[in-house]
Amino acid sequence: MIFTTTMSPTEKPFSSVNWSFNVSTPIIVFVINAENIIGPEYEGRITFFPSTASLELRSLTLDDTGEYTVNAVHDGTILNGRTTLYISVTSLLTAKVSSVLVTSSSTDLVEFSGSVSLSCSASGPSLSFLWLNGSSEVTASDRVQLTDGDSSLTIITVTRFDQGPFRCRVSNPVSTVISDPVNLSINGPENMDLISSPPQGYFAVGSDISLTCSVGSRPPAHFKWFLNGDQLPDTGSELRLMDVQMSQSGNYICQAFNSRTLRYETSPPSAITVLGEPNLLLKNVRFMHSLLSGFSATC
């Protein structure tokens, strides 16, 4: 609530101004070139405008119903004024925060190169704004700008840690409302993983092996496969090796490409060793054993 006067700013300031409530309760005493004296009930609740002697009163309650008077001295002239303020439960309810909405300039961003602006709107008087990323308060920094009374949030050069969810908390002396969450998509590729199935690194000739490449990417990544640095014709997130031979031993690598960010991500190598047939000596031993067993049976 703002109590305005009929005074317009002039070259000569007020010598003194005294606002009071119901005559006996001081709100503020202003004396030029001196420190203001504020009544204890009004600490943090008022703003005084010396140029016009106007007064703003916040955090209204039913107890603020009553008569407000002002006495001022300007250029040797004594000025007086009074008004009555009526506070009702209905007026307090209409002062509640409502219609809190967050809008984003974009929700699909490129890590390390994109920027985004979030704007928070709400209805109600005497609004204050605070931004949350998850459960943490967002504060200004080299990459983060808060403008328009903190109702606008701009993040420059977004990273994967800026995905949110972002919420706007709007408060006034009567109530507090938190917006619905807004999530940002920070394009990859990122968090790549290469899994071999079966998981062991040694396989017998003729085994079947599956290599699966997983990665976070929006839009979905395109895949390439490499064996010992040489590109394979296979594409897709899964590489299936059927009836493997010794020549297929080596280090397998998966590479993911995001067509939006034009970025590549390469997996750590997965080593696969294909073991050959048992050696000839062992074959001969088994053959001789079978012959001796047959000879003994004949005798």
PDB file of C-alpha atoms in Angstrom:
ATOM      1  CA  MET A   1       0.000   0.000   0.000  1.00  0.00           C
ATOM      2  CA  ILE A   2       1.398   3.444  -0.967  1.00  0.00           C
ATOM      3  CA  PHE A   3       0.257   6.626   0.767  1.00  0.00           C
ATOM      4  CA  THR A   4       0.886   9.470  -1.668  1.00  0.00           C
ATOM      5  CA  THR A   5       0.800  13.199  -1.016  1.00  0.00           C
ATOM      6  CA  THR A   6      -0.156  16.099  -3.261  1.00  0.00           C
ATOM      7  CA  MET A   7       3.412  17.395  -3.128  1.00  0.00           C
ATOM      8  CA  SER A   8       5.596  17.311  -6.236  1.00  0.00           C
ATOM      9  CA  PRO A   9       9.388  17.186  -6.020  1.00  0.00           C
ATOM     10  CA  THR A  10      10.835  20.688  -5.665  1.00  0.00           C
ATOM     11  CA  GLU A  11      14.295  22.190  -5.464  1.00  0.00           C
ATOM     12  CA  LYS A  12      14.008  22.632  -1.697  1.00  0.00           C
ATOM     13  CA  PRO A  13      13.578  19.342   0.214  1.00  0.00           C
ATOM     14  CA  PHE A  14      11.368  18.786   3.239  1.00  0.00           C
ATOM     15  CA  SER A  15      12.891  19.943   6.504  1.00  0.00           C
ATOM     16  CA  SER A  16      11.062  17.209   8.391  1.00  0.00           C
ATOM     17  CA  VAL A  17       8.312  14.632   7.905  1.00  0.00           C
ATOM     18  CA  ASN A  18       6.476  12.633  10.554  1.00  0.00           C
ATOM     19  CA  TRP A  19       4.161   9.732   9.692  1.00  0.00           C
ATOM     20  CA  SER A  20       2.089   8.146  12.461  1.00  0.00           C
ATOM     21  CA  PHE A  21      -0.629   5.522  12.899  1.00  0.00           C
ATOM     22  CA  ASN A  22      -3.749   6.230  14.966  1.00  0.00           C
ATOM     23  CA  VAL A  23      -2.041   9.436  16.152  1.00  0.00           C
ATOM     24  CA  SER A  24       0.084   7.836  18.897  1.00  0.00           C
ATOM     25  CA  THR A  25       2.105   5.167  17.028  1.00  0.00           C
ATOM     26  CA  PRO A  26       5.133   6.567  15.164  1.00  0.00           C
ATOM     27  CA  ILE A  27       5.860   5.053  11.746  1.00  0.00           C
ATOM     28  CA  ILE A  28       8.789   7.191  10.622  1.00  0.00           C
ATOM     29  CA  VAL A  29      10.367  10.477  11.650  1.00  0.00           C
ATOM     30  CA  PHE A  30      12.409  12.118   8.915  1.00  0.00           C
ATOM     31  CA  VAL A  31      14.663  15.093   9.617  1.00  0.00           C
ATOM     32  CA  ILE A  32      16.880  16.429   6.856  1.00  0.00           C
ATOM     33  CA  ASN A  33      20.584  15.657   7.297  1.00  0.00           C
ATOM     34  CA  ALA A  34      19.760  13.213  10.098  1.00  0.00           C
ATOM     35  CA  GLU A  35      19.113   9.502  10.386  1.00  0.00           C
ATOM     36  CA  ASN A  36      15.534   8.334   9.996  1.00  0.00           C
ATOM     37  CA  ILE A  37      13.748   7.037  13.078  1.00  0.00           C
ATOM     38  CA  ILE A  38      11.446   4.079  12.281  1.00  0.00           C
ATOM     39  CA  GLY A  39       8.913   2.617  14.659  1.00  0.00           C
ATOM     40  CA  PRO A  40       9.780  -0.962  15.716  1.00  0.00           C
ATOM     41  CA  GLU A  41       6.500  -2.325  14.294  1.00  0.00           C
ATOM     42  CA  TYR A  42       7.469  -1.007  10.850  1.00  0.00           C
ATOM     43  CA  GLU A  43      11.093  -2.132  10.533  1.00  0.00           C
ATOM     44  CA  GLY A  44      11.488  -3.727   7.111  1.00  0.00           C
ATOM     45  CA  ARG A  45       7.881  -2.958   6.175  1.00  0.00           C
ATOM     46  CA  ILE A  46       8.095   0.602   4.841  1.00  0.00           C
ATOM     47  CA  THR A  47       9.779   2.674   2.153  1.00  0.00           C
ATOM     48  CA  PHE A  48       9.856   6.475   2.556  1.00  0.00           C
ATOM     49  CA  PHE A  49      10.129   8.805  -0.431  1.00  0.00           C
ATOM     50  CA  PRO A  50      11.746  12.080   0.776  1.00  0.00           C
ATOM     51  CA  SER A  51      11.052  14.040  -2.414  1.00  0.00           C
ATOM     52  CA  THR A  52       7.248  13.817  -2.011  1.00  0.00           C
ATOM     53  CA  ALA A  53       6.885  12.635   1.628  1.00  0.00           C
ATOM     54  CA  SER A  54       5.006   9.575   0.345  1.00  0.00           C
ATOM     55  CA  LEU A  55       5.071   6.265   2.230  1.00  0.00           C
ATOM     56  CA  GLU A  56       4.846   2.610   1.112  1.00  0.00           C
ATOM     57  CA  LEU A  57       3.563   0.069   3.652  1.00  0.00           C
ATOM     58  CA  ARG A  58       4.081  -3.660   3.044  1.00  0.00           C
ATOM     59  CA  SER A  59       3.200  -6.968   4.710  1.00  0.00           C
ATOM     60  CA  LEU A  60      -0.291  -5.742   5.511  1.00  0.00           C
ATOM     61  CA  THR A  61      -2.333  -7.382   8.247  1.00  0.00           C
ATOM     62  CA  LEU A  62      -5.777  -6.741   9.706  1.00  0.00           C
ATOM     63  CA  ASP A  63      -4.089  -4.734  12.478  1.00  0.00           C
ATOM     64  CA  ASP A  64      -3.030  -2.119   9.913  1.00  0.00           C
ATOM     65  CA  THR A  65      -6.620  -0.883   9.679  1.00  0.00           C
ATOM     66  CA  GLY A  66      -6.763   2.667  11.043  1.00  0.00           C
ATOM     67  CA  GLU A  67      -5.920   6.335  10.532  1.00  0.00           C
ATOM     68  CA  TYR A  68      -2.612   7.475   9.059  1.00  0.00           C
ATOM     69  CA  THR A  69      -1.434  11.046   9.499  1.00  0.00           C
ATOM     70  CA  VAL A  70       1.481  13.001   8.105  1.00  0.00           C
ATOM     71  CA  ASN A  71       2.994  16.252   9.342  1.00  0.00           C
ATOM     72  CA  ALA A  72       5.670  17.913   7.243  1.00  0.00           C
ATOM     73  CA  VAL A  73       7.630  21.136   7.107  1.00  0.00           C
ATOM     74  CA  HIS A  74       8.572  22.435   3.673  1.00  0.00           C
ATOM     75  CA  ASP A  75      10.248  25.780   3.084  1.00  0.00           C
ATOM     76  CA  GLY A  76       8.979  27.003   6.431  1.00  0.00           C
ATOM     77  CA  THR A  77       5.395  25.910   5.764  1.00  0.00           C
ATOM     78  CA  ILE A  78       3.702  23.312   7.967  1.00  0.00           C
ATOM     79  CA  LEU A  79       1.688  20.749   6.008  1.00  0.00           C
ATOM     80  CA  ASN A  80      -0.734  18.185   7.414  1.00  0.00           C
ATOM     81  CA  GLY A  81      -2.628  15.270   5.933  1.00  0.00           C
ATOM     82  CA  ARG A  82      -4.578  12.221   7.008  1.00  0.00           C
ATOM     83  CA  THR A  83      -6.271   9.155   5.520  1.00  0.00           C
ATOM     84  CA  THR A  84      -7.904   5.968   6.740  1.00  0.00           C
ATOM     85  CA  LEU A  85      -6.932   2.494   5.566  1.00  0.00           C
ATOM     86  CA  TYR A  86      -9.341  -0.441   5.846  1.00  0.00           C
ATOM     87  CA  ILE A  87      -7.890  -3.957   5.675  1.00  0.00           C
ATOM     88  CA  SER A  88     -10.235  -6.919   5.205  1.00  0.00           C
ATOM     89  CA  VAL A  89      -9.698 -10.637   4.899  1.00  0.00           C
ATOM     90  CA  THR A  90     -10.868 -10.376   1.288  1.00  0.00           C
ATOM     91  CA  SER A  91      -8.258  -7.755   0.420  1.00  0.00           C
ATOM     92  CA  LEU A  92      -5.517  -9.897   1.958  1.00  0.00           C
ATOM     93  CA  LEU A  93      -6.627 -12.915  -0.073  1.00  0.00           C
ATOM     94  CA  THR A  94      -6.569 -10.953  -3.333  1.00  0.00           C
ATOM     95  CA  ALA A  95      -2.974  -9.953  -2.538  1.00  0.00           C
ATOM     96  CA  LYS A  96      -1.758 -13.574  -2.684  1.00  0.00           C
ATOM     97  CA  VAL A  97       0.727 -14.672  -5.330  1.00  0.00           C
ATOM     98  CA  SER A  98      -0.908 -16.497  -8.242  1.00  0.00           C
ATOM     99  CA  SER A  99      -0.432 -17.544 -11.871  1.00  0.00           C
ATOM    100  CA  VAL A 100       3.283 -18.276 -11.546  1.00  0.00           C
ATOM    101  CA  LEU A 101       4.644 -19.365 -14.931  1.00  0.00           C
ATOM    102  CA  VAL A 102       8.170 -19.999 -16.252  1.00  0.00           C
ATOM    103  CA  THR A 103       8.893 -19.710 -19.979  1.00  0.00           C
ATOM    104  CA  SER A 104      12.156 -20.611 -21.695  1.00  0.00           C
ATOM    105  CA  SER A 105      13.726 -19.243 -24.873  1.00  0.00           C
ATOM    106  CA  SER A 106      14.700 -22.837 -25.708  1.00  0.00           C
ATOM    107  CA  THR A 107      14.716 -26.280 -24.104  1.00  0.00           C
ATOM    108  CA  ASP A 108      16.974 -27.986 -26.662  1.00  0.00           C
ATOM    109  CA  LEU A 109      20.544 -26.738 -26.259  1.00  0.00           C
ATOM    110  CA  VAL A 110      24.115 -27.489 -27.274  1.00  0.00           C
ATOM    111  CA  GLU A 111      26.628 -27.969 -24.478  1.00  0.00           C
ATOM    112  CA  PHE A 112      29.433 -25.365 -24.256  1.00  0.00           C
ATOM    113  CA  SER A 113      27.984 -23.215 -27.050  1.00  0.00           C
ATOM    114  CA  GLY A 114      24.286 -22.602 -26.359  1.00  0.00           C
ATOM    115  CA  SER A 115      22.661 -20.011 -24.080  1.00  0.00           C
ATOM    116  CA  VAL A 116      19.168 -19.884 -22.601  1.00  0.00           C
ATOM    117  CA  SER A 117      16.896 -17.285 -20.985  1.00  0.00           C
ATOM    118  CA  LEU A 118      14.168 -18.199 -18.492  1.00  0.00           C
ATOM    119  CA  SER A 119      11.455 -15.735 -17.538  1.00  0.00           C
ATOM    120  CA  CYS A 120       9.141 -15.929 -14.525  1.00  0.00           C
ATOM    121  CA  SER A 121       5.770 -14.157 -14.493  1.00  0.00           C
ATOM    122  CA  ALA A 122       3.231 -13.960 -11.673  1.00  0.00           C
ATOM    123  CA  SER A 123       0.239 -12.007 -10.407  1.00  0.00           C
ATOM    124  CA  GLY A 124       0.096 -10.187  -7.103  1.00  0.00           C
ATOM    125  CA  PRO A 125       1.559  -7.114  -5.378  1.00  0.00           C
ATOM    126  CA  SER A 126       5.087  -6.626  -3.964  1.00  0.00           C
ATOM    127  CA  LEU A 127       6.550  -9.699  -5.680  1.00  0.00           C
ATOM    128  CA  SER A 128      10.048 -11.064  -5.081  1.00  0.00           C
ATOM    129  CA  PHE A 129      11.667 -13.792  -7.197  1.00  0.00           C
ATOM    130  CA  LEU A 130      14.103 -16.607  -6.463  1.00  0.00           C
ATOM    131  CA  TRP A 131      15.338 -19.316  -8.864  1.00  0.00           C
ATOM    132  CA  LEU A 132      16.016 -22.945  -7.969  1.00  0.00           C
ATOM    133  CA  ASN A 133      18.017 -25.547  -9.911  1.00  0.00           C
ATOM    134  CA  GLY A 134      16.840 -28.762  -8.298  1.00  0.00           C
ATOM    135  CA  SER A 135      16.930 -27.899  -4.600  1.00  0.00           C
ATOM    136  CA  SER A 136      19.796 -25.372  -4.916  1.00  0.00           C
ATOM    137  CA  GLU A 137      19.338 -21.614  -5.159  1.00  0.00           C
ATOM    138  CA  VAL A 138      20.607 -20.070  -8.399  1.00  0.00           C
ATOM    139  CA  THR A 139      22.913 -17.096  -7.834  1.00  0.00           C
ATOM    140  CA  ALA A 140      24.566 -14.695 -10.253  1.00  0.00           C
ATOM    141  CA  SER A 141      28.028 -15.595 -11.606  1.00  0.00           C
ATOM    142  CA  ASP A 142      30.160 -15.185 -14.722  1.00  0.00           C
ATOM    143  CA  ARG A 143      27.771 -17.500 -16.601  1.00  0.00           C
ATOM    144  CA  VAL A 144      24.522 -16.664 -14.806  1.00  0.00           C
ATOM    145  CA  GLN A 145      22.692 -13.339 -15.045  1.00  0.00           C
ATOM    146  CA  LEU A 146      19.672 -12.310 -12.969  1.00  0.00           C
ATOM    147  CA  THR A 147      17.769  -9.274 -14.283  1.00  0.00           C
ATOM    148  CA  ASP A 148      14.366  -7.554 -14.118  1.00  0.00           C
ATOM    149  CA  GLY A 149      14.189  -7.825 -10.358  1.00  0.00           C
ATOM    150  CA  ASP A 150      15.472 -11.425 -10.530  1.00  0.00           C
ATOM    151  CA  SER A 151      12.439 -12.472 -12.584  1.00  0.00           C
ATOM    152  CA  SER A 152      14.683 -13.242 -15.596  1.00  0.00           C
ATOM    153  CA  LEU A 153      17.477 -15.831 -15.572  1.00  0.00           C
ATOM    154  CA  THR A 154      20.049 -16.111 -18.366  1.00  0.00           C
ATOM    155  CA  ILE A 155      22.646 -18.899 -18.546  1.00  0.00           C
ATOM    156  CA  ILE A 156      25.541 -18.405 -20.948  1.00  0.00           C
ATOM    157  CA  THR A 157      27.488 -21.363 -22.379  1.00  0.00           C
ATOM    158  CA  VAL A 158      25.317 -24.101 -20.885  1.00  0.00           C
ATOM    159  CA  THR A 159      26.784 -27.338 -19.569  1.00  0.00           C
ATOM    160  CA  ARG A 160      25.222 -30.698 -18.752  1.00  0.00           C
ATOM    161  CA  PHE A 161      24.818 -29.486 -15.132  1.00  0.00           C
ATOM    162  CA  ASP A 162      22.332 -26.830 -16.310  1.00  0.00           C
ATOM    163  CA  GLN A 163      19.593 -29.311 -17.223  1.00  0.00           C
ATOM    164  CA  GLY A 164      17.470 -28.454 -14.177  1.00  0.00           C
ATOM    165  CA  PRO A 165      14.757 -28.891 -13.187  1.00  0.00           C
ATOM    166  CA  PHE A 166      14.434 -25.102 -12.850  1.00  0.00           C
ATOM    167  CA  ARG A 167      11.706 -23.597 -10.700  1.00  0.00           C
ATOM    168  CA  CYS A 168      10.807 -20.020  -9.867  1.00  0.00           C
ATOM    169  CA  ARG A 169       9.753 -19.215  -6.293  1.00  0.00           C
ATOM    170  CA  VAL A 170       7.626 -16.071  -6.073  1.00  0.00           C
ATOM    171  CA  SER A 171       6.852 -14.487  -2.704  1.00  0.00           C
ATOM    172  CA  ASN A 172       5.113 -11.469  -1.265  1.00  0.00           C
ATOM    173  CA  PRO A 173       4.172 -10.585   2.313  1.00  0.00           C
ATOM    174  CA  VAL A 174       1.053 -12.743   2.081  1.00  0.00           C
ATOM    175  CA  SER A 175       2.098 -15.952   0.328  1.00  0.00           C
ATOM    176  CA  THR A 176       4.719 -17.950  -1.585  1.00  0.00           C
ATOM    177  CA  VAL A 177       4.184 -20.001  -4.764  1.00  0.00           C
ATOM    178  CA  ILE A 178       6.676 -22.215  -6.639  1.00  0.00           C
ATOM    179  CA  SER A 179       6.302 -22.755 -10.386  1.00  0.00           C
ATOM    180  CA  ASP A 180       6.128 -26.062 -12.214  1.00  0.00           C
ATOM    181  CA  PRO A 181       9.584 -27.397 -13.184  1.00  0.00           C
ATOM    182  CA  VAL A 182      11.240 -26.671 -16.521  1.00  0.00           C
ATOM    183  CA  ASN A 183      13.896 -29.098 -17.768  1.00  0.00           C
ATOM    184  CA  LEU A 184      16.525 -28.298 -20.391  1.00  0.00           C
ATOM    185  CA  SER A 185      17.902 -30.855 -22.854  1.00  0.00           C
ATOM    186  CA  ILE A 186      21.658 -30.459 -23.220  1.00  0.00           C
ATOM    187  CA  ASN A 187      22.704 -32.354 -26.337  1.00  0.00           C
ATOM    188  CA  GLY A 188      25.556 -34.870 -26.217  1.00  0.00           C
ATOM    189  CA  PRO A 189      27.017 -37.243 -26.992  1.00  0.00           C
ATOM    190  CA  GLU A 190      28.148 -37.963 -23.448  1.00  0.00           C
ATOM    191  CA  ASN A 191      28.437 -40.725 -20.841  1.00  0.00           C
ATOM    192  CA  MET A 192      29.531 -43.345 -23.358  1.00  0.00           C
ATOM    193  CA  ASP A 193      29.900 -46.985 -22.353  1.00  0.00           C
ATOM    194  CA  LEU A 194      30.969 -50.102 -24.291  1.00  0.00           C
ATOM    195  CA  ILE A 195      29.806 -53.491 -22.995  1.00  0.00           C
ATOM    196  CA  SER A 196      30.885 -56.936 -24.204  1.00  0.00           C
ATOM    197  CA  SER A 197      28.632 -59.981 -23.922  1.00  0.00           C
ATOM    198  CA  PRO A 198      29.821 -62.461 -22.725  1.00  0.00           C
ATOM    199  CA  PRO A 199      31.971 -60.169 -20.569  1.00  0.00           C
ATOM    200  CA  GLN A 200      35.251 -62.136 -20.642  1.00  0.00           C
ATOM    201  CA  GLY A 201      38.054 -60.976 -22.927  1.00  0.00           C
ATOM    202  CA  TYR A 202      39.064 -64.455 -24.198  1.00  0.00           C
ATOM    203  CA  PHE A 203      36.901 -66.443 -26.599  1.00  0.00           C
ATOM    204  CA  ALA A 204      37.269 -69.754 -28.426  1.00  0.00           C
ATOM    205  CA  VAL A 205      37.179 -69.896 -32.190  1.00  0.00           C
ATOM    206  CA  GLY A 206      33.560 -70.157 -33.348  1.00  0.00           C
ATOM    207  CA  SER A 207      32.126 -68.160 -30.426  1.00  0.00           C
ATOM    208  CA  ASP A 208      29.413 -65.531 -30.834  1.00  0.00           C
ATOM    209  CA  ILE A 209      30.170 -62.122 -29.294  1.00  0.00           C
ATOM    210  CA  SER A 210      28.027 -59.000 -28.919  1.00  0.00           C
ATOM    211  CA  LEU A 211      29.390 -55.488 -28.294  1.00  0.00           C
ATOM    212  CA  THR A 212      26.890 -52.811 -27.238  1.00  0.00           C
ATOM    213  CA  CYS A 213      27.612 -49.090 -27.263  1.00  0.00           C
ATOM    214  CA  SER A 214      25.444 -46.799 -25.095  1.00  0.00           C
ATOM    215  CA  VAL A 215      25.595 -42.991 -25.054  1.00  0.00           C
ATOM    216  CA  GLY A 216      23.445 -40.037 -24.028  1.00  0.00           C
ATOM    217  CA  SER A 217      22.547 -37.984 -27.093  1.00  0.00           C
ATOM    218  CA  ARG A 218      19.683 -35.845 -28.378  1.00  0.00           C
ATOM    219  CA  PRO A 219      18.939 -36.472 -31.218  1.00  0.00           C
ATOM    220  CA  PRO A 220      20.058 -40.130 -31.109  1.00  0.00           C
ATOM    221  CA  ALA A 221      23.668 -40.653 -32.107  1.00  0.00           C
ATOM    222  CA  HIS A 222      25.015 -42.348 -35.227  1.00  0.00           C
ATOM    223  CA  PHE A 223      27.606 -45.082 -34.606  1.00  0.00           C
ATOM    224  CA  LYS A 224      30.814 -46.283 -36.232  1.00  0.00           C
ATOM    225  CA  TRP A 225      32.921 -49.283 -35.223  1.00  0.00           C
ATOM    226  CA  PHE A 226      36.685 -49.763 -35.439  1.00  0.00           C
ATOM    227  CA  LEU A 227      38.997 -52.763 -35.040  1.00  0.00           C
ATOM    228  CA  ASN A 228      42.626 -51.888 -34.341  1.00  0.00           C
ATOM    229  CA  GLY A 229      42.008 -48.448 -35.846  1.00  0.00           C
ATOM    230  CA  ASP A 230      40.381 -49.724 -39.048  1.00  0.00           C
ATOM    231  CA  GLN A 231      36.738 -48.821 -39.622  1.00  0.00           C
ATOM    232  CA  LEU A 232      34.306 -51.718 -39.904  1.00  0.00           C
ATOM    233  CA  PRO A 233      31.273 -51.677 -42.216  1.00  0.00           C
ATOM    234  CA  ASP A 234      28.906 -52.172 -39.278  1.00  0.00           C
ATOM    235  CA  THR A 235      26.704 -49.327 -37.965  1.00  0.00           C
ATOM    236  CA  GLY A 236      24.230 -49.132 -35.120  1.00  0.00           C
ATOM    237  CA  SER A 237      24.703 -49.308 -31.381  1.00  0.00           C
ATOM    238  CA  GLU A 238      25.324 -53.098 -31.396  1.00  0.00           C
ATOM    239  CA  LEU A 239      28.123 -54.999 -33.125  1.00  0.00           C
ATOM    240  CA  ARG A 240      27.519 -58.764 -33.408  1.00  0.00           C
ATOM    241  CA  LEU A 241      30.469 -61.057 -34.159  1.00  0.00           C
ATOM    242  CA  MET A 242      29.294 -64.511 -35.198  1.00  0.00           C
ATOM    243  CA  ASP A 243      31.551 -67.578 -35.421  1.00  0.00           C
ATOM    244  CA  VAL A 244      34.640 -65.490 -34.591  1.00  0.00           C
ATOM    245  CA  GLN A 245      38.076 -66.367 -35.895  1.00  0.00           C
ATOM    246  CA  MET A 246      41.545 -65.571 -34.630  1.00  0.00           C
ATOM    247  CA  SER A 247      41.881 -62.782 -37.197  1.00  0.00           C
ATOM    248  CA  GLN A 248      39.121 -60.902 -35.370  1.00  0.00           C
ATOM    249  CA  SER A 249      41.212 -60.492 -32.211  1.00  0.00           C
ATOM    250  CA  GLY A 250      42.123 -56.936 -31.248  1.00  0.00           C
ATOM    251  CA  ASN A 251      40.837 -53.686 -29.749  1.00  0.00           C
ATOM    252  CA  TYR A 252      37.278 -52.721 -30.657  1.00  0.00           C
ATOM    253  CA  ILE A 253      36.189 -49.070 -30.410  1.00  0.00           C
ATOM    254  CA  CYS A 254      32.768 -47.460 -30.788  1.00  0.00           C
ATOM    255  CA  GLN A 255      32.386 -43.861 -31.991  1.00  0.00           C
ATOM    256  CA  ALA A 256      29.151 -41.881 -31.562  1.00  0.00           C
ATOM    257  CA  PHE A 257      28.255 -38.799 -33.628  1.00  0.00           C
ATOM    258  CA  ASN A 258      25.562 -36.187 -32.850  1.00  0.00           C
ATOM    259  CA  SER A 259      24.290 -34.576 -36.056  1.00  0.00           C
ATOM    260  CA  ARG A 260      23.063 -31.483 -34.179  1.00  0.00           C
ATOM    261  CA  THR A 261      26.137 -30.673 -32.126  1.00  0.00           C
ATOM    262  CA  LEU A 262      28.504 -32.114 -34.786  1.00  0.00           C
ATOM    263  CA  ARG A 263      30.437 -33.674 -31.925  1.00  0.00           C
ATOM    264  CA  TYR A 264      32.048 -37.123 -31.658  1.00  0.00           C
ATOM    265  CA  GLU A 265      32.521 -39.253 -28.571  1.00  0.00           C
ATOM    266  CA  THR A 266      34.807 -42.286 -28.637  1.00  0.00           C
ATOM    267  CA  SER A 267      34.589 -45.222 -26.236  1.00  0.00           C
ATOM    268  CA  PRO A 268      37.530 -46.798 -24.436  1.00  0.00           C
ATOM    269  CA  PRO A 269      38.807 -49.862 -26.331  1.00  0.00           C
ATOM    270  CA  SER A 270      37.398 -53.289 -25.590  1.00  0.00           C
ATOM    271  CA  ALA A 271      40.070 -55.990 -26.035  1.00  0.00           C
ATOM    272  CA  ILE A 272      38.951 -59.310 -27.517  1.00  0.00           C
ATOM    273  CA  THR A 273      41.276 -62.281 -27.903  1.00  0.00           C
ATOM    274  CA  VAL A 274      40.170 -65.289 -29.964  1.00  0.00           C
ATOM    275  CA  LEU A 275      42.029 -68.505 -29.019  1.00  0.00           C
ATOM    276  CA  GLY A 276      42.998 -71.067 -31.717  1.00  0.00           C
ATOM    277  CA  GLU A 277      42.493 -74.881 -31.829  1.00  0.00           C
ATOM    278  CA  PRO A 278      44.404 -77.014 -29.267  1.00  0.00           C
ATOM    279  CA  ASN A 279      48.061 -77.505 -30.300  1.00  0.00           C
ATOM    280  CA  LEU A 280      49.151 -80.446 -32.450  1.00  0.00           C
ATOM    281  CA  LEU A 281      51.025 -82.228 -29.619  1.00  0.00           C
ATOM    282  CA  LEU A 282      47.876 -82.450 -27.566  1.00  0.00           C
ATOM    283  CA  LYS A 283      46.030 -83.784 -30.603  1.00  0.00           C
ATOM    284  CA  ASN A 284      48.655 -86.507 -31.096  1.00  0.00           C
ATOM    285  CA  VAL A 285      48.553 -87.556 -27.445  1.00  0.00           C
ATOM    286  CA  ARG A 286      44.804 -87.938 -27.668  1.00  0.00           C
ATOM    287  CA  PHE A 287      45.170 -89.928 -30.914  1.00  0.00           C
ATOM    288  CA  MET A 288      47.778 -92.306 -29.453  1.00  0.00           C
ATOM    289  CA  HIS A 289      45.634 -92.755 -26.363  1.00  0.00           C
ATOM    290  CA  SER A 290      42.694 -93.761 -28.491  1.00  0.00           C
ATOM    291  CA  LEU A 291      44.842 -96.247 -30.468  1.00  0.00           C
ATOM    292  CA  LEU A 292      46.239 -97.867 -27.306  1.00  0.00           C
ATOM    293  CA  SER A 293      42.806 -98.138 -25.853  1.00  0.00           C
ATOM    294  CA  GLY A 294      41.603 -99.927 -28.990  1.00  0.00           C
ATOM    295  CA  PHE A 295      44.652-102.304 -29.048  1.00  0.00           C
ATOM    296  CA  SER A 296      44.148-103.307 -25.411  1.00  0.00           C
ATOM    297  CA  ALA A 297      40.532-104.065 -26.063  1.00  0.00           C
ATOM    298  CA  THR A 298      41.478-106.347 -29.006  1.00  0.00           C
ATOM    299  CA  CYS A 299      43.959-108.344 -26.953  1.00  0.00           C
TER     300      CYS A 299
END
